[in-house]
C-alpha cells in the first residue's frame, strides 16, 4: 500500500512539474492581463477583444517562460524569416484545399448560390482576422499547449482541442455539429503545430481558413456575420449541409474535410517518425526541437 501511494505521489508530482503548473501559470497571467486590457478599451467589440487577447497571450507567454523556465523555452516563432514565410504560405495552401473542397461540396448538394458583395474590407482583415488568428494560436497552441504536449503528446492535443471548442460556445448560430467541428479544427491545428514544432504553419492555416471562408466566399465565420465580403451567399438550404448562421464551420462537409486533413497530418507525422528511427535526424537536417519530440 505504501509503495502504491509513493508511486501515485511521484506521478502526481511529475505531472504538476512538467505540465499542469506551467500551463496554469500561463492561464493566470493571461486572464489577469486580458481582463485589464478589456477594461482599458473604450468600446467592447470583436476587434478590441482579440487585440486585448493578443497582447495578453504574448505577455503571459513571456512571463510564464521567465518564471517557470528561466527564459529557456522556445515558443515556436523561430526558424528565420524565410522559413516563417514558407510555413505561413504552406498553411494557407492547406486551408485553401480544405475550405474550397468543403465549399464545392456545399454547392453541389444544396441550393446555395453566390452573389456579388460589397468587396473585401481589408481593414477588417488587418485589425480583426489576422490578430484573432495569431491570438488564438498563441493561446491554444502556444506555451500552455506545448507544456501539455511535452507531458503527453496526444493528451495535450485532446485537452487543447476541447478547450478550443469550449471557448467558442458563446458564438452566434452554434449547433451540436459546429461544436464537433470546432473540436476537430482544434485537433487539425494542433497537428499542424506538431509538423514543424512551430506556430507559423497553424497560424497560416487559421488566418487563411477564416479569410477565405468569410471575406472572400461570404460565409459567416464561426457565427460572425460580415458587413462586407467579395461574394455573398443566397438560398443556403439545409443547415446540416451549409452550416447555416454559424457559417461553413457548421457544415457536415467541413467535418468530412477536417477528418481528411487530420488523417493526412497523422500520416505525415507517422512517416516522419518512421524515417527518423532509420536515419540520423541531425544529418538529415531535421530541426533539433522536432527530433526531440518524435
mmCIF file of N, CA and C in Angstrom, residues 71-144:
data_model
loop_
_atom_site.group_PDB
_atom_site.id
_atom_site.type_symbol
_atom_site.label_atom_id
_atom_site.label_comp_id
_atom_site.label_asym_id
_atom_site.label_seq_id
_atom_site.Cartn_x
_atom_site.Cartn_y
_atom_site.Cartn_z
ATOM 1 N N UNK A 71 13.458 31.661 -18.916
ATOM 2 C CA UNK A 71 13.695 32.212 -20.243
ATOM 3 C C UNK A 71 14.210 31.225 -21.264
ATOM 4 N N UNK A 72 14.198 29.928 -20.932
ATOM 5 C CA UNK A 72 14.832 28.959 -21.828
ATOM 6 C C UNK A 72 13.829 28.158 -22.663
ATOM 7 N N UNK A 73 12.600 28.612 -22.800
ATOM 8 C CA UNK A 73 11.604 27.894 -23.597
ATOM 9 C C UNK A 73 11.380 28.622 -24.919
ATOM 10 N N UNK A 74 11.410 27.868 -26.017
ATOM 11 C CA UNK A 74 11.142 28.437 -27.331
ATOM 12 C C UNK A 74 9.652 28.329 -27.636
ATOM 13 N N UNK A 75 8.998 29.464 -27.890
ATOM 14 C CA UNK A 75 7.540 29.475 -28.034
ATOM 15 C C UNK A 75 7.080 28.943 -29.383
ATOM 16 N N UNK A 76 7.936 28.986 -30.392
ATOM 17 C CA UNK A 76 7.535 28.465 -31.700
ATOM 18 C C UNK A 76 7.561 29.494 -32.806
ATOM 19 N N UNK A 77 8.308 30.588 -32.599
ATOM 20 C CA UNK A 77 8.415 31.613 -33.634
ATOM 21 C C UNK A 77 9.823 31.674 -34.236
ATOM 22 N N UNK A 78 10.578 30.583 -34.093
ATOM 23 C CA UNK A 78 11.924 30.550 -34.636
ATOM 24 C C UNK A 78 11.937 30.089 -36.076
ATOM 25 N N UNK A 79 13.153 29.794 -36.568
ATOM 26 C CA UNK A 79 13.317 29.278 -37.916
ATOM 27 C C UNK A 79 13.744 30.290 -38.945
ATOM 28 N N UNK A 80 13.722 31.576 -38.619
ATOM 29 C CA UNK A 80 14.117 32.603 -39.568
ATOM 30 C C UNK A 80 12.960 33.078 -40.426
ATOM 31 N N UNK A 81 13.165 34.241 -41.081
ATOM 32 C CA UNK A 81 12.097 34.866 -41.866
ATOM 33 C C UNK A 81 11.676 34.007 -43.051
ATOM 34 N N UNK A 82 12.665 33.401 -43.739
ATOM 35 C CA UNK A 82 12.338 32.597 -44.909
ATOM 36 C C UNK A 82 11.468 31.408 -44.567
ATOM 37 N N UNK A 83 11.806 30.705 -43.498
ATOM 38 C CA UNK A 83 11.014 29.545 -43.091
ATOM 39 C C UNK A 83 9.635 29.988 -42.587
ATOM 40 N N UNK A 84 9.574 31.116 -41.909
ATOM 41 C CA UNK A 84 8.284 31.608 -41.422
ATOM 42 C C UNK A 84 7.339 31.876 -42.587
ATOM 43 N N UNK A 85 7.848 32.554 -43.626
ATOM 44 C CA UNK A 85 7.016 32.859 -44.804
ATOM 45 C C UNK A 85 6.578 31.574 -45.492
ATOM 46 N N UNK A 86 7.503 30.616 -45.641
ATOM 47 C CA UNK A 86 7.182 29.353 -46.297
ATOM 48 C C UNK A 86 6.095 28.591 -45.543
ATOM 49 N N UNK A 87 6.211 28.526 -44.225
ATOM 50 C CA UNK A 87 5.237 27.769 -43.441
ATOM 51 C C UNK A 87 3.886 28.475 -43.396
ATOM 52 N N UNK A 88 3.890 29.812 -43.382
ATOM 53 C CA UNK A 88 2.629 30.551 -43.458
ATOM 54 C C UNK A 88 1.916 30.275 -44.783
ATOM 55 N N UNK A 89 2.680 30.298 -45.882
ATOM 56 C CA UNK A 89 2.099 30.025 -47.197
ATOM 57 C C UNK A 89 1.640 28.570 -47.306
ATOM 58 N N UNK A 90 2.417 27.662 -46.741
ATOM 59 C CA UNK A 90 2.033 26.248 -46.741
ATOM 60 C C UNK A 90 0.708 26.059 -45.994
ATOM 61 N N UNK A 91 0.584 26.745 -44.848
ATOM 62 C CA UNK A 91 -0.656 26.677 -44.085
ATOM 63 C C UNK A 91 -1.829 27.249 -44.864
ATOM 64 N N UNK A 92 -1.590 28.371 -45.567
ATOM 65 C CA UNK A 92 -2.650 28.978 -46.377
ATOM 66 C C UNK A 92 -3.086 28.036 -47.492
ATOM 67 N N UNK A 93 -2.116 27.357 -48.125
ATOM 68 C CA UNK A 93 -2.458 26.410 -49.177
ATOM 69 C C UNK A 93 -3.259 25.230 -48.660
ATOM 70 N N UNK A 94 -2.865 24.714 -47.507
ATOM 71 C CA UNK A 94 -3.570 23.593 -46.896
ATOM 72 C C UNK A 94 -4.998 23.983 -46.544
ATOM 73 N N UNK A 95 -5.166 25.182 -45.954
ATOM 74 C CA UNK A 95 -6.506 25.663 -45.615
ATOM 75 C C UNK A 95 -7.350 25.862 -46.867
ATOM 76 N N UNK A 96 -6.735 26.349 -47.946
ATOM 77 C CA UNK A 96 -7.461 26.584 -49.195
ATOM 78 C C UNK A 96 -8.049 25.293 -49.735
ATOM 79 N N UNK A 97 -7.251 24.214 -49.700
ATOM 80 C CA UNK A 97 -7.725 22.928 -50.199
ATOM 81 C C UNK A 97 -8.955 22.471 -49.408
ATOM 82 N N UNK A 98 -8.862 22.531 -48.077
ATOM 83 C CA UNK A 98 -9.959 22.044 -47.229
ATOM 84 C C UNK A 98 -11.213 22.895 -47.389
ATOM 85 N N UNK A 99 -11.056 24.223 -47.389
ATOM 86 C CA UNK A 99 -12.219 25.113 -47.478
ATOM 87 C C UNK A 99 -12.862 25.038 -48.859
ATOM 88 N N UNK A 100 -12.052 25.066 -49.918
ATOM 89 C CA UNK A 100 -12.615 25.053 -51.266
ATOM 90 C C UNK A 100 -13.316 23.731 -51.565
ATOM 91 N N UNK A 101 -12.780 22.620 -51.072
ATOM 92 C CA UNK A 101 -13.455 21.345 -51.252
ATOM 93 C C UNK A 101 -14.764 21.305 -50.460
ATOM 94 N N UNK A 102 -14.740 21.806 -49.228
ATOM 95 C CA UNK A 102 -15.970 21.871 -48.433
ATOM 96 C C UNK A 102 -17.012 22.742 -49.137
ATOM 97 N N UNK A 103 -16.574 23.900 -49.604
ATOM 98 C CA UNK A 103 -17.476 24.836 -50.275
ATOM 99 C C UNK A 103 -18.025 24.230 -51.570
ATOM 100 N N UNK A 104 -17.169 23.545 -52.313
ATOM 101 C CA UNK A 104 -17.620 22.915 -53.540
ATOM 102 C C UNK A 104 -18.673 21.851 -53.288
ATOM 103 N N UNK A 105 -18.483 21.074 -52.240
ATOM 104 C CA UNK A 105 -19.465 20.045 -51.897
ATOM 105 C C UNK A 105 -20.790 20.663 -51.455
ATOM 106 N N UNK A 106 -20.724 21.807 -50.780
ATOM 107 C CA UNK A 106 -21.952 22.508 -50.400
ATOM 108 C C UNK A 106 -22.702 22.982 -51.637
ATOM 109 N N UNK A 107 -21.973 23.535 -52.605
ATOM 110 C CA UNK A 107 -22.609 23.995 -53.842
ATOM 111 C C UNK A 107 -23.261 22.832 -54.601
ATOM 112 N N UNK A 108 -22.614 21.668 -54.559
ATOM 113 C CA UNK A 108 -23.132 20.504 -55.290
ATOM 114 C C UNK A 108 -24.363 19.885 -54.631
ATOM 115 N N UNK A 109 -24.489 20.027 -53.336
ATOM 116 C CA UNK A 109 -25.539 19.300 -52.608
ATOM 117 C C UNK A 109 -26.647 20.186 -52.056
ATOM 118 N N UNK A 110 -26.554 21.491 -52.261
ATOM 119 C CA UNK A 110 -27.579 22.408 -51.750
ATOM 120 C C UNK A 110 -27.929 23.435 -52.818
ATOM 121 N N UNK A 111 -28.851 24.301 -52.475
ATOM 122 C CA UNK A 111 -29.223 25.380 -53.377
ATOM 123 C C UNK A 111 -28.425 26.640 -53.150
ATOM 124 N N UNK A 112 -27.381 26.584 -52.360
ATOM 125 C CA UNK A 112 -26.600 27.784 -52.068
ATOM 126 C C UNK A 112 -25.972 28.332 -53.340
ATOM 127 N N UNK A 113 -26.125 29.611 -53.555
ATOM 128 C CA UNK A 113 -25.536 30.286 -54.710
ATOM 129 C C UNK A 113 -24.904 31.600 -54.266
ATOM 130 N N UNK A 114 -24.047 32.136 -55.132
ATOM 131 C CA UNK A 114 -23.308 33.351 -54.799
ATOM 132 C C UNK A 114 -23.875 34.566 -55.516
ATOM 133 N N UNK A 115 -23.725 35.702 -54.862
ATOM 134 C CA UNK A 115 -23.958 36.992 -55.478
ATOM 135 C C UNK A 115 -22.717 37.845 -55.300
ATOM 136 N N UNK A 116 -22.734 39.008 -55.888
ATOM 137 C CA UNK A 116 -21.596 39.922 -55.769
ATOM 138 C C UNK A 116 -21.748 40.762 -54.516
ATOM 139 N N UNK A 117 -20.712 40.753 -53.682
ATOM 140 C CA UNK A 117 -20.748 41.504 -52.437
ATOM 141 C C UNK A 117 -20.214 42.911 -52.588
ATOM 142 N N UNK A 118 -20.126 43.612 -51.480
ATOM 143 C CA UNK A 118 -19.654 44.997 -51.480
ATOM 144 C C UNK A 118 -18.144 45.094 -51.629
ATOM 145 N N UNK A 119 -17.444 43.963 -51.522
ATOM 146 C CA UNK A 119 -15.989 43.992 -51.655
ATOM 147 C C UNK A 119 -15.308 43.604 -50.345
ATOM 148 N N UNK A 120 -14.018 43.371 -50.440
ATOM 149 C CA UNK A 120 -13.242 42.947 -49.279
ATOM 150 C C UNK A 120 -12.930 44.138 -48.390
ATOM 151 N N UNK A 121 -13.204 44.002 -47.126
ATOM 152 C CA UNK A 121 -12.852 45.032 -46.141
ATOM 153 C C UNK A 121 -11.447 44.708 -45.622
ATOM 154 N N UNK A 122 -10.433 45.297 -46.251
ATOM 155 C CA UNK A 122 -9.043 44.981 -45.904
ATOM 156 C C UNK A 122 -8.709 45.407 -44.488
ATOM 157 N N UNK A 123 -9.315 46.493 -44.042
ATOM 158 C CA UNK A 123 -9.060 46.957 -42.672
ATOM 159 C C UNK A 123 -9.530 45.913 -41.666
ATOM 160 N N UNK A 124 -10.681 45.290 -41.948
ATOM 161 C CA UNK A 124 -11.202 44.255 -41.053
ATOM 162 C C UNK A 124 -10.272 43.050 -41.007
ATOM 163 N N UNK A 125 -9.697 42.694 -42.149
ATOM 164 C CA UNK A 125 -8.750 41.580 -42.178
ATOM 165 C C UNK A 125 -7.515 41.900 -41.347
ATOM 166 N N UNK A 126 -7.013 43.135 -41.481
ATOM 167 C CA UNK A 126 -5.774 43.523 -40.799
ATOM 168 C C UNK A 126 -5.961 43.691 -39.293
ATOM 169 N N UNK A 127 -7.101 44.230 -38.877
ATOM 170 C CA UNK A 127 -7.263 44.533 -37.446
ATOM 171 C C UNK A 127 -8.102 43.511 -36.697
ATOM 172 N N UNK A 128 -8.794 42.606 -37.445
ATOM 173 C CA UNK A 128 -9.606 41.595 -36.772
ATOM 174 C C UNK A 128 -9.138 40.178 -37.093
ATOM 175 N N UNK A 129 -9.162 39.800 -38.357
ATOM 176 C CA UNK A 129 -8.915 38.401 -38.710
ATOM 177 C C UNK A 129 -7.477 37.959 -38.426
ATOM 178 N N UNK A 130 -6.513 38.766 -38.798
ATOM 179 C CA UNK A 130 -5.116 38.372 -38.555
ATOM 180 C C UNK A 130 -4.792 38.381 -37.060
ATOM 181 N N UNK A 131 -5.099 39.466 -36.310
ATOM 182 C CA UNK A 131 -4.842 39.421 -34.866
ATOM 183 C C UNK A 131 -5.607 38.310 -34.151
ATOM 184 N N UNK A 132 -6.844 38.023 -34.581
ATOM 185 C CA UNK A 132 -7.635 36.975 -33.933
ATOM 186 C C UNK A 132 -6.986 35.613 -34.112
ATOM 187 N N UNK A 133 -6.506 35.330 -35.325
ATOM 188 C CA UNK A 133 -5.866 34.035 -35.580
ATOM 189 C C UNK A 133 -4.572 33.893 -34.790
ATOM 190 N N UNK A 134 -3.757 34.947 -34.768
ATOM 191 C CA UNK A 134 -2.498 34.884 -34.024
ATOM 192 C C UNK A 134 -2.770 34.748 -32.529
ATOM 193 N N UNK A 135 -3.761 35.511 -32.052
ATOM 194 C CA UNK A 135 -4.151 35.429 -30.640
ATOM 195 C C UNK A 135 -4.537 34.011 -30.263
ATOM 196 N N UNK A 136 -5.415 33.397 -31.059
ATOM 197 C CA UNK A 136 -5.911 32.066 -30.709
ATOM 198 C C UNK A 136 -4.829 30.999 -30.848
ATOM 199 N N UNK A 137 -3.910 31.178 -31.786
ATOM 200 C CA UNK A 137 -2.837 30.187 -31.916
ATOM 201 C C UNK A 137 -1.844 30.275 -30.762
ATOM 202 N N UNK A 138 -1.502 31.481 -30.326
ATOM 203 C CA UNK A 138 -0.623 31.608 -29.156
ATOM 204 C C UNK A 138 -1.331 31.083 -27.911
ATOM 205 N N UNK A 139 -2.629 31.349 -27.812
ATOM 206 C CA UNK A 139 -3.393 30.921 -26.649
ATOM 207 C C UNK A 139 -3.582 29.407 -26.616
ATOM 208 N N UNK A 140 -3.936 28.813 -27.754
ATOM 209 C CA UNK A 140 -4.307 27.392 -27.780
ATOM 210 C C UNK A 140 -3.203 26.463 -28.267
ATOM 211 N N UNK A 141 -2.231 26.965 -29.011
ATOM 212 C CA UNK A 141 -1.116 26.129 -29.462
ATOM 213 C C UNK A 141 0.220 26.665 -28.980
ATOM 214 N N UNK A 142 0.174 27.631 -28.060
ATOM 215 C CA UNK A 142 1.387 28.232 -27.547
ATOM 216 C C UNK A 142 1.916 27.548 -26.302
ATOM 217 N N UNK A 143 2.329 28.327 -25.335
ATOM 218 C CA UNK A 143 3.073 27.816 -24.179
ATOM 219 C C UNK A 143 2.330 26.724 -23.415
ATOM 220 N N UNK A 144 1.071 26.986 -23.043
ATOM 221 C CA UNK A 144 0.333 26.004 -22.230
ATOM 222 C C UNK A 144 0.162 24.688 -22.989
#
